[in-house]
C-alpha positions in Angstrom: 18.0 -19.2 -11.1 17.2 -16.3 -8.6 20.6 -16.6 -7.0 22.4 -16.1 -10.3 21.9 -12.3 -10.0 25.2 -10.7 -9.0 25.8 -7.1 -8.0 29.2 -6.3 -9.3 29.3 -2.7 -7.9 27.0 -0.2 -6.2 27.2 3.6 -5.9 25.0 5.5 -3.5 23.7 8.7 -5.2 21.3 10.0 -2.5 19.8 8.9 0.8 17.4 10.2 3.4 15.3 8.5 6.1 12.6 7.6 3.4 14.6 6.4 0.4 18.0 5.7 -1.0 19.0 6.1 -4.7 21.8 3.8 -5.9 23.3 2.9 -9.3 24.1 -0.8 -9.3 26.0 -2.8 -11.9 24.3 -6.1 -12.1 25.0 -9.4 -13.9 21.6 -11.1 -14.5 20.9 -14.7 -15.3 20.5 -13.8 -19.0 23.4 -11.4 -19.3 27.1 -12.2 -18.7 28.1 -8.5 -18.9 27.0 -6.3 -16.0 24.3 -3.8 -16.7 24.0 -0.4 -14.9 20.6 0.4 -13.3 19.5 3.3 -11.1 17.3 1.9 -8.3 15.3 3.6 -5.6 15.2 1.6 -2.4 12.2 2.2 -0.2 10.8 0.7 2.9 8.1 -1.9 2.5 4.5 -0.8 3.0 1.1 -2.2 4.1 -2.1 -1.6 2.2 -5.3 -2.3 4.1 -8.8 -2.9 2.6 -11.1 -2.2 5.6 -14.5 -3.8 5.2 -17.5 -3.0 7.4 -20.0 -5.6 8.6 -22.4 -4.6 5.9 -19.7 -5.0 3.1 -18.7 -1.4 2.6 -15.1 -0.5 2.0 -13.5 2.4 3.9 -11.4 4.9 1.8 -9.5 7.9 2.9 -9.2 11.2 0.9 -5.7 12.4 1.2 -3.6 15.2 -0.2 -0.7 14.0 -2.2 2.0 16.6 -2.7 3.9 14.9 -5.6 0.7 14.9 -7.8 -0.7 18.2 -6.4 -4.1 16.8 -5.7 -6.2 14.9 -3.1 -7.3 11.4 -4.0 -9.4 8.5 -2.6 -7.3 5.5 -1.6 -7.1 2.6 0.8 -5.3 3.3 4.1 -1.6 2.4 3.8 1.8 3.2 5.3 5.4 2.4 5.3 6.7 -0.3 7.7 8.9 1.8 9.9 7.8 1.2 13.4 9.7 -0.5 16.2 11.7 -3.6 15.1 9.5 -5.9 17.2 6.3 -4.7 15.4 4.9 -7.3 13.0 3.6 -6.5 9.6 0.1 -7.3 10.9 0.5 -4.8 13.8 1.7 -2.1 11.3 -1.5 -2.7 9.2 -3.8 -2.4 12.3 -1.9 0.7 13.4 -2.2 2.4 10.0 -5.9 1.5 9.9 -6.4 3.3 13.2 -4.1 6.3 12.4 -5.3 7.0 8.9 -9.0 6.0 8.9 -9.9 6.0 12.6 -11.2 2.4 12.2 -10.3 -0.8 14.0 -10.9 -4.5 13.7 -14.1 -5.5 15.5 -13.7 -8.0 18.3 -14.9 -10.8 16.1 -12.9 -9.5 13.1 -10.0 -11.0 11.2 -7.0 -9.6 9.4 -6.4 -11.6 6.2 -3.0 -11.5 4.5 -3.5 -11.3 0.7 0.1 -11.4 -0.4 2.3 -8.7 -1.7 3.2 -6.8 -4.9 5.9 -4.5 -6.3 4.8 -0.9 -6.8 6.9 -0.1 -9.8 9.7 -2.7 -10.3 11.2 -0.8 -13.2 12.9 1.7 -10.8 12.2 0.7 -7.2 12.3 -2.4 -4.9 9.4 -1.1 -2.9 7.0 -3.9 -1.9 3.4 -3.6 -0.6 1.8 -6.1 1.7 -2.0 -6.4 1.2 -4.5 -7.1 4.0 -8.2 -7.4 4.2 -9.5 -6.3 7.6 -13.1 -7.4 8.3 -15.3 -6.4 9.9 -14.1 -3.0 11.0 -15.8 -0.4 13.1 -15.1 3.2 13.9 -12.7 3.6 16.9 -14.4 4.6 20.1 -11.6 7.1 20.8 -10.2 9.3 18.1 -6.7 8.4 17.0 -3.9 11.0 17.3 -3.0 10.4 13.6 0.3 11.2 12.0 1.5 14.8 11.6 2.9 13.9 8.2 -0.5 12.9 6.8 -3.0 15.3 5.1 -6.1 13.2 5.3 -9.1 15.3 4.5 -12.0 12.8 4.7 -12.8 9.2 5.4 -15.9 7.4 4.1 -17.5 4.0 3.6 -18.3 3.1 0.0 -20.3 0.2 -1.5 -18.6 -2.1 -3.9 -20.7 -0.6 -6.8 -19.6 2.9 -5.8 -15.9 1.9 -5.9 -16.3 0.1 -9.2 -17.8 3.3 -10.6 -15.0 5.4 -9.2 -12.4 3.1 -10.7 -14.2 3.1 -14.1 -14.5 6.9 -14.1 -10.8 7.4 -13.1 -11.7 8.9 -9.7 -9.5 6.2 -8.0 -6.0 6.5 -9.5 -3.4 5.3 -7.0 -1.6 2.0 -7.7 -2.0 0.6 -4.1 -5.8 0.9 -4.2 -6.1 -0.4 -7.8 -3.8 -3.3 -7.0 -5.5 -4.4 -3.8 -8.9 -4.1 -5.5 -7.7 -6.5 -8.2 -6.5 -8.9 -5.6 -9.8 -8.7 -3.7 -11.7 -9.3 -6.9 -9.5 -12.2 -8.1 -9.9 -13.9 -4.7 -13.7 -13.4 -4.7 -13.5 -11.4 -1.4 -15.8 -8.6 -2.4 -19.5 -8.7 -1.5 -21.7 -9.8 -4.4 -19.0 -12.1 -5.9 -16.3 -11.3 -8.3 -18.3 -10.7 -11.4 
């Protein structure tokens, strides 16, 4: 059924190094007549849940210009490194650059699948990873000039649950990976 989608025509409206906006006329499996849809193409991203040896989760506090505020979130970043860099390598690089944490020598990076950030208008896909245990880097990372990370802290599962319940955590990446961690019973204290 998936291959019965047909792009009849496509018009590029805008493009820069970060995204492309197109209007596609698409014939879907349930529609014989093409339907016009404006789509934002974005690079895929990684979202990392860094967990310390004592079960705390590392969050970053980052300024986000589109919403004009700083928010707590999981480290994340677009997959735009060298072509030979794997998704796992991107996740570990972003963990280091954004949070200044790294996987401990006995640590593991666990792939948790992917999700679509907002499939009504973009094809952007986020790949989830649990990194555990993590530790602070021995040498500070150079970071990324484009980032505005103001703080980085370790939070208990109870603290993050409260922050979600009280609307302190509001970004889709963090809420989505939290749901995946909870559903797979990967949070300390079980999934209750």
